[in-house]
Amino acid sequence: GDSVTQMEGPVTLSEEAFLTINCTYTATGYPSLFWYVQYPGEGLQLLLKATKADDKGSNKGFEATYRKETTSFHLEKGSVQVSDSAVYFCALSDGGGADGLTFGKGTHLIIQP
Amino acid sequence: GAGVSQSPRYKVAKRGQDVALRCDPISGHVSLFWYQQALGQGPEFLTYFQNEAQLDKSGLPSDRFFAERPEGSVSTLKIQRTQQEDSAVYLCASSSTRGMANEKLFFGSGTQLSVL
């Protein structure tokens, strides 16, 4: 079945550091890929998405590129802020499968001033 | 409403007790999903409604779990004879678009269930 693997957390960085959160996936078809973010006390929010190979999703300074050859969708940001502290989930939708979205376990990001 | 609302925010139940968790989706959203998120894990799909029809319940872990959406808006997830392994955050999500392969989900803040 479909699965998503993302790097374990917590990830602790200083403000203005470069961020990478790795995500790889396994899917039978051609999935759409997503990053969701969960700020403390809030619900999951869609951060960005990509629907086909080589697409780049971007939002709020975050970017991720759909790499079919490496089955990856790594999240990057050039300069993180304290307000980026949250839990980040990589997810996929396999375009008609019976299981809705498949999520990774989440990566807790902590940004220190 | 402005977003997806879930109640209660926290629920503590004794083992064997029945519980009911409520989800108020965004007004007019046809699709509604329930997810279960165990501690330290990502959300896992439980069930999907399109309007009042439950089109997929393949993720419900046992026959103790039951969900309904009788009028195509508010949904209730009921867990009978709760067990400790049911302790988790239960997330509801809704969308204005149809289908399981749904990319435009709006999530509620969840109900944290603790079974003692």
PDB file of C-alpha atoms in Angstrom:
ATOM      1  CA  GLY A   1       0.000   0.000   0.000  1.00  0.00           C
ATOM      2  CA  ASP A   2       0.886   3.671  -0.070  1.00  0.00           C
ATOM      3  CA  SER A   3       3.281   5.038   2.519  1.00  0.00           C
ATOM      4  CA  VAL A   4       5.142   8.214   3.411  1.00  0.00           C
ATOM      5  CA  THR A   5       8.420   8.376   5.326  1.00  0.00           C
ATOM      6  CA  GLN A   6       9.731  11.632   6.715  1.00  0.00           C
ATOM      7  CA  MET A   7      12.661  12.500   8.885  1.00  0.00           C
ATOM      8  CA  GLU A   8      12.292  12.086  12.607  1.00  0.00           C
ATOM      9  CA  GLY A   9      12.176  15.112  14.828  1.00  0.00           C
ATOM     10  CA  PRO A  10      12.442  17.252  16.664  1.00  0.00           C
ATOM     11  CA  VAL A  11      14.509  19.407  14.366  1.00  0.00           C
ATOM     12  CA  THR A  12      15.978  22.395  16.183  1.00  0.00           C
ATOM     13  CA  LEU A  13      17.421  25.324  14.230  1.00  0.00           C
ATOM     14  CA  SER A  14      18.416  28.889  14.890  1.00  0.00           C
ATOM     15  CA  GLU A  15      16.492  31.743  13.310  1.00  0.00           C
ATOM     16  CA  GLU A  16      17.575  32.475   9.697  1.00  0.00           C
ATOM     17  CA  ALA A  17      19.019  28.972   9.224  1.00  0.00           C
ATOM     18  CA  PHE A  18      18.330  26.894   6.119  1.00  0.00           C
ATOM     19  CA  LEU A  19      15.719  24.182   6.535  1.00  0.00           C
ATOM     20  CA  THR A  20      15.348  20.813   4.858  1.00  0.00           C
ATOM     21  CA  ILE A  21      12.807  18.209   5.978  1.00  0.00           C
ATOM     22  CA  ASN A  22      13.148  15.016   3.984  1.00  0.00           C
ATOM     23  CA  CYS A  23      10.141  13.109   2.683  1.00  0.00           C
ATOM     24  CA  THR A  24      10.021   9.992   0.523  1.00  0.00           C
ATOM     25  CA  TYR A  25       7.000   8.051  -0.589  1.00  0.00           C
ATOM     26  CA  THR A  26       5.789   4.736  -1.945  1.00  0.00           C
ATOM     27  CA  ALA A  27       2.702   4.668  -4.161  1.00  0.00           C
ATOM     28  CA  THR A  28       1.315   2.432  -6.869  1.00  0.00           C
ATOM     29  CA  GLY A  29       0.119   5.177  -9.199  1.00  0.00           C
ATOM     30  CA  TYR A  30       0.963   8.815  -9.799  1.00  0.00           C
ATOM     31  CA  PRO A  31       0.145  10.526  -6.537  1.00  0.00           C
ATOM     32  CA  SER A  32      -0.300  14.149  -5.667  1.00  0.00           C
ATOM     33  CA  LEU A  33       2.036  15.247  -2.890  1.00  0.00           C
ATOM     34  CA  PHE A  34       1.427  17.672  -0.058  1.00  0.00           C
ATOM     35  CA  TRP A  35       2.976  19.327   2.941  1.00  0.00           C
ATOM     36  CA  TYR A  36       0.639  20.162   5.799  1.00  0.00           C
ATOM     37  CA  VAL A  37       1.576  22.242   8.844  1.00  0.00           C
ATOM     38  CA  GLN A  38       0.093  22.113  12.335  1.00  0.00           C
ATOM     39  CA  TYR A  39       0.757  25.134  14.532  1.00  0.00           C
ATOM     40  CA  PRO A  40       0.307  24.690  18.298  1.00  0.00           C
ATOM     41  CA  GLY A  41      -3.371  24.409  19.215  1.00  0.00           C
ATOM     42  CA  GLU A  42      -4.549  24.634  15.619  1.00  0.00           C
ATOM     43  CA  GLY A  43      -5.782  22.233  12.959  1.00  0.00           C
ATOM     44  CA  LEU A  44      -3.737  20.937  10.050  1.00  0.00           C
ATOM     45  CA  GLN A  45      -3.339  23.452   7.235  1.00  0.00           C
ATOM     46  CA  LEU A  46      -2.259  22.810   3.684  1.00  0.00           C
ATOM     47  CA  LEU A  47       1.138  24.447   3.177  1.00  0.00           C
ATOM     48  CA  LEU A  48       1.877  23.500  -0.421  1.00  0.00           C
ATOM     49  CA  LYS A  49       1.263  20.803  -2.991  1.00  0.00           C
ATOM     50  CA  ALA A  50       2.487  19.374  -6.289  1.00  0.00           C
ATOM     51  CA  THR A  51       0.402  17.224  -8.565  1.00  0.00           C
ATOM     52  CA  LYS A  52       2.890  15.857 -11.103  1.00  0.00           C
ATOM     53  CA  ALA A  53       6.565  15.081 -11.555  1.00  0.00           C
ATOM     54  CA  ASP A  54       8.948  18.063 -11.544  1.00  0.00           C
ATOM     55  CA  ASP A  55       6.250  20.406 -10.240  1.00  0.00           C
ATOM     56  CA  LYS A  56       7.395  22.758  -7.502  1.00  0.00           C
ATOM     57  CA  GLY A  57       4.980  23.761  -4.783  1.00  0.00           C
ATOM     58  CA  SER A  58       5.674  26.942  -2.856  1.00  0.00           C
ATOM     59  CA  ASN A  59       4.076  29.036  -0.132  1.00  0.00           C
ATOM     60  CA  LYS A  60       5.269  31.361   2.667  1.00  0.00           C
ATOM     61  CA  GLY A  61       8.890  30.937   1.569  1.00  0.00           C
ATOM     62  CA  PHE A  62       8.684  27.131   1.693  1.00  0.00           C
ATOM     63  CA  GLU A  63       9.309  25.044  -1.420  1.00  0.00           C
ATOM     64  CA  ALA A  64       9.164  21.366  -2.363  1.00  0.00           C
ATOM     65  CA  THR A  65       9.821  19.717  -5.714  1.00  0.00           C
ATOM     66  CA  TYR A  66       8.099  16.492  -6.824  1.00  0.00           C
ATOM     67  CA  ARG A  67      10.964  14.141  -7.759  1.00  0.00           C
ATOM     68  CA  LYS A  68       9.581  11.004  -9.352  1.00  0.00           C
ATOM     69  CA  GLU A  69      13.003   9.459  -9.971  1.00  0.00           C
ATOM     70  CA  THR A  70      13.853   9.550  -6.267  1.00  0.00           C
ATOM     71  CA  THR A  71      10.226   9.355  -5.024  1.00  0.00           C
ATOM     72  CA  SER A  72      10.879  12.383  -2.853  1.00  0.00           C
ATOM     73  CA  PHE A  73       9.229  15.664  -1.912  1.00  0.00           C
ATOM     74  CA  HIS A  74      11.659  17.384   0.447  1.00  0.00           C
ATOM     75  CA  LEU A  75      10.542  20.608   2.136  1.00  0.00           C
ATOM     76  CA  GLU A  76      12.989  23.541   2.101  1.00  0.00           C
ATOM     77  CA  LYS A  77      13.117  27.112   3.311  1.00  0.00           C
ATOM     78  CA  GLY A  78      16.045  29.445   2.938  1.00  0.00           C
ATOM     79  CA  SER A  79      15.689  31.397   6.183  1.00  0.00           C
ATOM     80  CA  VAL A  80      13.436  30.147   8.961  1.00  0.00           C
ATOM     81  CA  GLN A  81      11.692  32.288  11.548  1.00  0.00           C
ATOM     82  CA  VAL A  82      10.542  31.555  15.091  1.00  0.00           C
ATOM     83  CA  SER A  83       6.963  31.638  13.784  1.00  0.00           C
ATOM     84  CA  ASP A  84       7.734  28.602  11.601  1.00  0.00           C
ATOM     85  CA  SER A  85       7.886  26.416  14.712  1.00  0.00           C
ATOM     86  CA  ALA A  86       5.241  23.743  14.152  1.00  0.00           C
ATOM     87  CA  VAL A  87       4.760  20.106  13.173  1.00  0.00           C
ATOM     88  CA  TYR A  88       5.095  19.428   9.440  1.00  0.00           C
ATOM     89  CA  PHE A  89       3.420  16.462   7.737  1.00  0.00           C
ATOM     90  CA  CYS A  90       4.212  15.103   4.308  1.00  0.00           C
ATOM     91  CA  ALA A  91       1.240  13.410   2.634  1.00  0.00           C
ATOM     92  CA  LEU A  92       0.113  11.874  -0.608  1.00  0.00           C
ATOM     93  CA  SER A  93      -3.124  11.234  -2.436  1.00  0.00           C
ATOM     94  CA  ASP A  94      -3.010   8.513  -5.027  1.00  0.00           C
ATOM     95  CA  GLY A  95      -5.802   9.908  -7.155  1.00  0.00           C
ATOM     96  CA  GLY A  96      -8.739   7.716  -6.432  1.00  0.00           C
ATOM     97  CA  GLY A  97      -7.487   5.243  -3.919  1.00  0.00           C
ATOM     98  CA  ALA A  98      -9.753   4.192  -1.125  1.00  0.00           C
ATOM     99  CA  ASP A  99      -7.749   5.618   1.734  1.00  0.00           C
ATOM    100  CA  GLY A 100      -7.979   9.393   1.396  1.00  0.00           C
ATOM    101  CA  LEU A 101      -4.706  11.106   2.247  1.00  0.00           C
ATOM    102  CA  THR A 102      -1.746   9.045   3.497  1.00  0.00           C
ATOM    103  CA  PHE A 103       0.364  10.984   5.992  1.00  0.00           C
ATOM    104  CA  GLY A 104       3.875  10.647   7.321  1.00  0.00           C
ATOM    105  CA  LYS A 105       4.457  10.674  11.068  1.00  0.00           C
ATOM    106  CA  GLY A 106       5.243  14.373  11.200  1.00  0.00           C
ATOM    107  CA  THR A 107       8.397  16.345  11.972  1.00  0.00           C
ATOM    108  CA  HIS A 108       8.406  18.756  14.891  1.00  0.00           C
ATOM    109  CA  LEU A 109      10.372  21.883  13.966  1.00  0.00           C
ATOM    110  CA  ILE A 110      11.650  24.173  16.704  1.00  0.00           C
ATOM    111  CA  ILE A 111      13.186  27.512  15.759  1.00  0.00           C
ATOM    112  CA  GLN A 112      15.201  29.275  18.435  1.00  0.00           C
ATOM    113  CA  PRO A 113      15.727  33.050  18.397  1.00  0.00           C
TER     114      PRO A 113
ATOM    115  CA  GLY B   1     -18.980  28.916  10.162  1.00  0.00           C
ATOM    116  CA  ALA B   2     -15.493  30.198   9.593  1.00  0.00           C
ATOM    117  CA  GLY B   3     -13.852  26.816   9.873  1.00  0.00           C
ATOM    118  CA  VAL B   4     -14.336  23.197  10.826  1.00  0.00           C
ATOM    119  CA  SER B   5     -15.441  22.947  14.437  1.00  0.00           C
ATOM    120  CA  GLN B   6     -15.049  19.866  16.605  1.00  0.00           C
ATOM    121  CA  SER B   7     -16.387  19.189  20.062  1.00  0.00           C
ATOM    122  CA  PRO B   8     -15.532  18.404  22.706  1.00  0.00           C
ATOM    123  CA  ARG B   9     -11.934  19.565  22.505  1.00  0.00           C
ATOM    124  CA  TYR B  10     -10.946  17.031  25.152  1.00  0.00           C
ATOM    125  CA  LYS B  11     -12.734  13.901  26.318  1.00  0.00           C
ATOM    126  CA  VAL B  12     -11.741  11.565  29.124  1.00  0.00           C
ATOM    127  CA  ALA B  13     -13.580   8.259  29.208  1.00  0.00           C
ATOM    128  CA  LYS B  14     -13.420   5.233  31.424  1.00  0.00           C
ATOM    129  CA  ARG B  15     -12.694   1.964  29.674  1.00  0.00           C
ATOM    130  CA  GLY B  16     -15.960   0.462  28.457  1.00  0.00           C
ATOM    131  CA  GLN B  17     -17.767   3.794  28.203  1.00  0.00           C
ATOM    132  CA  ASP B  18     -19.383   4.946  24.965  1.00  0.00           C
ATOM    133  CA  VAL B  19     -18.343   8.316  23.510  1.00  0.00           C
ATOM    134  CA  ALA B  20     -19.654  10.582  20.752  1.00  0.00           C
ATOM    135  CA  LEU B  21     -17.477  13.109  18.955  1.00  0.00           C
ATOM    136  CA  ARG B  22     -19.031  15.897  16.910  1.00  0.00           C
ATOM    137  CA  CYS B  23     -17.846  17.628  13.754  1.00  0.00           C
ATOM    138  CA  ASP B  24     -19.377  20.774  12.251  1.00  0.00           C
ATOM    139  CA  PRO B  25     -17.902  21.160   8.764  1.00  0.00           C
ATOM    140  CA  ILE B  26     -17.687  24.371   6.825  1.00  0.00           C
ATOM    141  CA  SER B  27     -21.164  25.258   5.606  1.00  0.00           C
ATOM    142  CA  GLY B  28     -21.901  23.809   2.188  1.00  0.00           C
ATOM    143  CA  HIS B  29     -18.965  21.407   2.115  1.00  0.00           C
ATOM    144  CA  VAL B  30     -20.044  18.143   0.529  1.00  0.00           C
ATOM    145  CA  SER B  31     -17.088  15.982   1.572  1.00  0.00           C
ATOM    146  CA  LEU B  32     -16.300  15.058   5.156  1.00  0.00           C
ATOM    147  CA  PHE B  33     -13.481  12.880   6.442  1.00  0.00           C
ATOM    148  CA  TRP B  34     -12.583  11.464   9.849  1.00  0.00           C
ATOM    149  CA  TYR B  35      -8.977  10.710  10.737  1.00  0.00           C
ATOM    150  CA  GLN B  36      -7.370   9.172  13.831  1.00  0.00           C
ATOM    151  CA  GLN B  37      -4.019  10.509  15.006  1.00  0.00           C
ATOM    152  CA  ALA B  38      -2.210   8.497  17.652  1.00  0.00           C
ATOM    153  CA  LEU B  39       0.510  10.157  19.715  1.00  0.00           C
ATOM    154  CA  GLY B  40       3.619  10.716  17.636  1.00  0.00           C
ATOM    155  CA  GLN B  41       1.982   9.471  14.453  1.00  0.00           C
ATOM    156  CA  GLY B  42       0.455  11.024  11.382  1.00  0.00           C
ATOM    157  CA  PRO B  43      -3.304  11.062  10.857  1.00  0.00           C
ATOM    158  CA  GLU B  44      -4.807   7.821   9.573  1.00  0.00           C
ATOM    159  CA  PHE B  45      -7.965   7.710   7.493  1.00  0.00           C
ATOM    160  CA  LEU B  46     -11.105   6.350   9.158  1.00  0.00           C
ATOM    161  CA  THR B  47     -14.087   7.145   6.955  1.00  0.00           C
ATOM    162  CA  TYR B  48     -15.437   9.400   4.198  1.00  0.00           C
ATOM    163  CA  PHE B  49     -18.858  10.959   3.582  1.00  0.00           C
ATOM    164  CA  GLN B  50     -20.159  12.622   0.458  1.00  0.00           C
ATOM    165  CA  ASN B  51     -23.172  14.559   1.683  1.00  0.00           C
ATOM    166  CA  GLU B  52     -25.092  12.058   3.830  1.00  0.00           C
ATOM    167  CA  ALA B  53     -23.698   8.964   2.130  1.00  0.00           C
ATOM    168  CA  GLN B  54     -20.859   7.100   3.811  1.00  0.00           C
ATOM    169  CA  LEU B  55     -18.894   6.054   0.756  1.00  0.00           C
ATOM    170  CA  ASP B  56     -15.878   4.563   2.483  1.00  0.00           C
ATOM    171  CA  LYS B  57     -15.488   3.197   5.983  1.00  0.00           C
ATOM    172  CA  SER B  58     -12.522   0.971   5.303  1.00  0.00           C
ATOM    173  CA  GLY B  59     -10.353   2.698   7.905  1.00  0.00           C
ATOM    174  CA  LEU B  60     -12.621   2.119  10.902  1.00  0.00           C
ATOM    175  CA  PRO B  61     -10.543  -0.143  13.168  1.00  0.00           C
ATOM    176  CA  SER B  62     -13.398  -2.243  14.544  1.00  0.00           C
ATOM    177  CA  ASP B  63     -17.165  -2.571  14.668  1.00  0.00           C
ATOM    178  CA  ARG B  64     -17.079  -0.499  17.870  1.00  0.00           C
ATOM    179  CA  PHE B  65     -16.562   2.554  15.657  1.00  0.00           C
ATOM    180  CA  PHE B  66     -19.556   4.077  13.922  1.00  0.00           C
ATOM    181  CA  ALA B  67     -19.946   7.362  12.045  1.00  0.00           C
ATOM    182  CA  GLU B  68     -22.987   9.139  10.673  1.00  0.00           C
ATOM    183  CA  ARG B  69     -23.909  12.321   8.840  1.00  0.00           C
ATOM    184  CA  PRO B  70     -27.691  12.062   8.556  1.00  0.00           C
ATOM    185  CA  GLU B  71     -28.439  15.448   6.994  1.00  0.00           C
ATOM    186  CA  GLY B  72     -25.255  15.902   5.056  1.00  0.00           C
ATOM    187  CA  SER B  73     -23.770  18.502   7.382  1.00  0.00           C
ATOM    188  CA  VAL B  74     -22.888  17.720  11.020  1.00  0.00           C
ATOM    189  CA  SER B  75     -21.205  14.371  11.582  1.00  0.00           C
ATOM    190  CA  THR B  76     -20.818  12.266  14.697  1.00  0.00           C
ATOM    191  CA  LEU B  77     -18.179   9.630  15.320  1.00  0.00           C
ATOM    192  CA  LYS B  78     -19.282   7.174  17.984  1.00  0.00           C
ATOM    193  CA  ILE B  79     -17.034   4.725  19.755  1.00  0.00           C
ATOM    194  CA  GLN B  80     -18.682   2.015  21.806  1.00  0.00           C
ATOM    195  CA  ARG B  81     -17.080   0.219  24.747  1.00  0.00           C
ATOM    196  CA  THR B  82     -13.922   2.330  24.539  1.00  0.00           C
ATOM    197  CA  GLN B  83     -10.550   0.677  24.999  1.00  0.00           C
ATOM    198  CA  GLN B  84      -7.214   2.209  25.953  1.00  0.00           C
ATOM    199  CA  GLU B  85      -5.934   1.759  22.414  1.00  0.00           C
ATOM    200  CA  ASP B  86      -8.678   4.145  21.247  1.00  0.00           C
ATOM    201  CA  SER B  87      -6.828   7.023  22.939  1.00  0.00           C
ATOM    202  CA  ALA B  88      -5.896   9.434  20.146  1.00  0.00           C
ATOM    203  CA  VAL B  89      -6.779  12.735  18.562  1.00  0.00           C
ATOM    204  CA  TYR B  90      -9.746  12.409  16.219  1.00  0.00           C
ATOM    205  CA  LEU B  91      -9.612  14.857  13.336  1.00  0.00           C
ATOM    206  CA  CYS B  92     -12.435  15.920  11.079  1.00  0.00           C
ATOM    207  CA  ALA B  93     -11.860  17.526   7.679  1.00  0.00           C
ATOM    208  CA  SER B  94     -14.234  18.899   5.079  1.00  0.00           C
ATOM    209  CA  SER B  95     -14.024  20.002   1.483  1.00  0.00           C
ATOM    210  CA  SER B  96     -16.191  21.741  -1.072  1.00  0.00           C
ATOM    211  CA  THR B  97     -15.101  19.263  -3.731  1.00  0.00           C
ATOM    212  CA  ARG B  98     -16.191  15.682  -4.144  1.00  0.00           C
ATOM    213  CA  GLY B  99     -14.160  12.511  -4.080  1.00  0.00           C
ATOM    214  CA  MET B 100     -11.711  10.582  -1.999  1.00  0.00           C
ATOM    215  CA  ALA B 101      -8.689  11.992  -3.816  1.00  0.00           C
ATOM    216  CA  ASN B 102      -9.395  15.298  -2.241  1.00  0.00           C
ATOM    217  CA  GLU B 103      -6.782  17.978  -2.297  1.00  0.00           C
ATOM    218  CA  LYS B 104      -8.624  20.851  -0.665  1.00  0.00           C
ATOM    219  CA  LEU B 105      -9.199  19.694   2.873  1.00  0.00           C
ATOM    220  CA  PHE B 106      -9.885  21.991   5.802  1.00  0.00           C
ATOM    221  CA  PHE B 107      -9.154  20.352   9.150  1.00  0.00           C
ATOM    222  CA  GLY B 108     -10.646  20.964  12.566  1.00  0.00           C
ATOM    223  CA  SER B 109      -8.491  21.188  15.686  1.00  0.00           C
ATOM    224  CA  GLY B 110      -9.521  17.702  16.723  1.00  0.00           C
ATOM    225  CA  THR B 111     -10.913  15.961  19.788  1.00  0.00           C
ATOM    226  CA  GLN B 112      -8.318  14.469  22.086  1.00  0.00           C
ATOM    227  CA  LEU B 113      -9.740  11.275  23.563  1.00  0.00           C
ATOM    228  CA  SER B 114      -8.105   9.692  26.593  1.00  0.00           C
ATOM    229  CA  VAL B 115      -9.403   6.326  27.746  1.00  0.00           C
ATOM    230  CA  LEU B 116      -8.413   5.422  31.292  1.00  0.00           C
TER     231      LEU B 116
END
